[in-house]
Tab-separated table of C-alpha atoms in Angstrom:
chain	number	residue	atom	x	y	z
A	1	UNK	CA	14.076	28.474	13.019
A	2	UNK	CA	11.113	26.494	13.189
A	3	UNK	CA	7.508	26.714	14.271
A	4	UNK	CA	4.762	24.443	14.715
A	5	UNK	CA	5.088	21.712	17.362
A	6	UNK	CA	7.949	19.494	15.982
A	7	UNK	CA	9.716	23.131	15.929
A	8	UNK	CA	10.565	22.510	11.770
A	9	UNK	CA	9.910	24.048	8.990
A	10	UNK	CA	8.712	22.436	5.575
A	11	UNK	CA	7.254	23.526	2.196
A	12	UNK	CA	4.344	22.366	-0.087
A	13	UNK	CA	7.427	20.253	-2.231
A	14	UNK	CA	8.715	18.698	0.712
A	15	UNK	CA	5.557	17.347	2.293
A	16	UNK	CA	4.518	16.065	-1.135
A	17	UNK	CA	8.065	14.194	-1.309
A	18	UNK	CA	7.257	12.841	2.468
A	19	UNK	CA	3.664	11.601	1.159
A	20	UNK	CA	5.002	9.902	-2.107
A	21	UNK	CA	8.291	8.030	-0.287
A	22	UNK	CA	5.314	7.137	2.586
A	23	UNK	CA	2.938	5.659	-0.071
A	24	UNK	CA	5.475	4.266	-1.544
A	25	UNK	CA	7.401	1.824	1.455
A	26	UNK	CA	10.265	4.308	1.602
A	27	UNK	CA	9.633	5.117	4.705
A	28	UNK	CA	7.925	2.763	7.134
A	29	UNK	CA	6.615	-0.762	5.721
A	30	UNK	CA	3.773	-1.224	3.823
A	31	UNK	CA	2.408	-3.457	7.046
A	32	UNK	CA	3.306	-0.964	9.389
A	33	UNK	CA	1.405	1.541	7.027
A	34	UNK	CA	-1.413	-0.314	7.370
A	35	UNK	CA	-1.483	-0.243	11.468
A	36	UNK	CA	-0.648	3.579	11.384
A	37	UNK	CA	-3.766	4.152	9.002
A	38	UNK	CA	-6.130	1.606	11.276
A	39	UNK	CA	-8.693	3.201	13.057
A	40	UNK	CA	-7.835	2.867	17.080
A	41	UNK	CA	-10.130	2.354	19.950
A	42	UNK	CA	-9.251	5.806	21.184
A	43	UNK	CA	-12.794	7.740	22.186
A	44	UNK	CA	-13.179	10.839	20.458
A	45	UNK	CA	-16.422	11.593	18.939
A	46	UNK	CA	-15.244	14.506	16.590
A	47	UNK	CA	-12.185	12.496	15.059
A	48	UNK	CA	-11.059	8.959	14.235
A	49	UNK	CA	-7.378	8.413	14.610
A	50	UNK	CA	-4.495	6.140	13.743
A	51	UNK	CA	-1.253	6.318	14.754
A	52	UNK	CA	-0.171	9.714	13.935
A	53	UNK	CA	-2.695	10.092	11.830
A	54	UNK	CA	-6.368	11.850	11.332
A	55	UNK	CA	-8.721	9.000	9.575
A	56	UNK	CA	-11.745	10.451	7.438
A	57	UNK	CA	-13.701	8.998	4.820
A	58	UNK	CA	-15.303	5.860	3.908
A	59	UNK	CA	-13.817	2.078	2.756
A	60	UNK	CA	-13.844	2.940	-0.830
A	61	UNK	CA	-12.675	6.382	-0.553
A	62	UNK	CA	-9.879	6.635	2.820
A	63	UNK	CA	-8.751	9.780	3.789
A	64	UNK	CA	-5.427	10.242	5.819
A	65	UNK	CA	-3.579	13.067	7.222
A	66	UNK	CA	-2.907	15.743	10.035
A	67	UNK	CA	-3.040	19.551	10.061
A	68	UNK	CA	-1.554	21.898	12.851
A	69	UNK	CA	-1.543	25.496	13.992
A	70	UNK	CA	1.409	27.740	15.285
A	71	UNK	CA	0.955	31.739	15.993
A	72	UNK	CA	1.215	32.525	12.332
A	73	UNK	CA	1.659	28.986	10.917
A	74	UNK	CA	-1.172	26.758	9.586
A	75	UNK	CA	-0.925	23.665	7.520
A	76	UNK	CA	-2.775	20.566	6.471
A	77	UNK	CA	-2.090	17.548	4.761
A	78	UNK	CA	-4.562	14.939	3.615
A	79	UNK	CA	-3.533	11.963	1.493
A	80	UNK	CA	-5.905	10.515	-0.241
A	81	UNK	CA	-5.429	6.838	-0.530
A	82	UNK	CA	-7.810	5.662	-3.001
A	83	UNK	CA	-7.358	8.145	-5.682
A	84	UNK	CA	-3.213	8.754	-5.956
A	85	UNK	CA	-3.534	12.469	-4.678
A	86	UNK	CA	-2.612	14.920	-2.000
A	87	UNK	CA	-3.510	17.846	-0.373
A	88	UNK	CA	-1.624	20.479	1.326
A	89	UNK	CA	-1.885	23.594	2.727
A	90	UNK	CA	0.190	25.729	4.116
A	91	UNK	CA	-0.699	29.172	5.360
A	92	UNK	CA	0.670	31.977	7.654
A	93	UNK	CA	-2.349	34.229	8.138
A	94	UNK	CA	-6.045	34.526	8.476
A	95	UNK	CA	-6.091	31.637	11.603
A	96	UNK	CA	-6.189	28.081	11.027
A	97	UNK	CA	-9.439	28.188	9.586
A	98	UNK	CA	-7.922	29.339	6.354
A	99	UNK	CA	-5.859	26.236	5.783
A	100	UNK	CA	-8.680	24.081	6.762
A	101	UNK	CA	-10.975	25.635	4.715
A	102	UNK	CA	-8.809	25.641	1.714
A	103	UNK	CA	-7.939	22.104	2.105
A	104	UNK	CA	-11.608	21.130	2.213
A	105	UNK	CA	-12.589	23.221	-1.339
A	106	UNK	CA	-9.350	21.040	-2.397
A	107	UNK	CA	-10.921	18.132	-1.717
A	108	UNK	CA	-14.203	19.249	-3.030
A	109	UNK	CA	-13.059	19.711	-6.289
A	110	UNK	CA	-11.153	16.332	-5.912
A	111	UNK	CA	-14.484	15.059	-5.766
A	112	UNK	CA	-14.967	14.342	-2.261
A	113	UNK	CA	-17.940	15.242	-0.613
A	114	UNK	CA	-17.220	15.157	3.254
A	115	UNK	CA	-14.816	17.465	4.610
A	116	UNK	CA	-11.084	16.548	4.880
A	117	UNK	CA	-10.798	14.873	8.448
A	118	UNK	CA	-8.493	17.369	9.558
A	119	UNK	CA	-9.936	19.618	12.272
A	120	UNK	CA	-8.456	23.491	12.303
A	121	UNK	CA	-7.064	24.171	15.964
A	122	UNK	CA	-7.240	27.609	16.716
A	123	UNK	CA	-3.331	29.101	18.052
């Protein structure tokens, strides 16, 4: 029994296995990679996105990732690209806000100054 929009469930270990076979070319190409993490011409001027990803940060410091929201079920997951490291967050109460919030302090203490480019959907 599964929740959020792909109806699945998933833990803090698994997503960090996902985002370590990604990085790595387990999973789709590097080249590929590179198109998914591309900015496209879609217009949205709260988010930049890929393909099937959430873009934030700069050139020198690139930020991918996605977060969702379920009745009960919150999560983010930001990869960052330029320093070897991931953050996730997975919640179940408190709103989305809570995951998105805590995934930002991650980040601040990471070292990054901008908020992850995740944006917390309310359920």
């Amino acid at each position: 029994k599964g929740s959020p929009a792909g109806g699945c469930d998933s833990s803090v270990s698994d997503l960090h296995k996902f985002g370590v076979a990604l990085r790595a070319g387990k999973l789709v190409k590097p080249e590929i990679l590179a198109e998914m993490w591309k900015e496209q011409s879609l217009p949205n001027p709260v988010m930049r996105y890929g393909l099937g990803f959430i873009l934030g940060g700069n050139d020198s410091d690139r930020v991918v990732g996605h977060g969702g929201s379920f009745p009960g079920a919150y999560g983010e997951f930001d990869i960052l690209l330029d320093r070897n490291a991931t953050v996730i967050v997975l919640s179940n109460g408190h709103g989305a806000g809570s995951a998105h919030s805590k995934a930002r302090e991650l980040l601040a203490r990471l070292g990054r100054s901008e908020e992850s480019p995740i944006k917390a959907s309310n359920p």
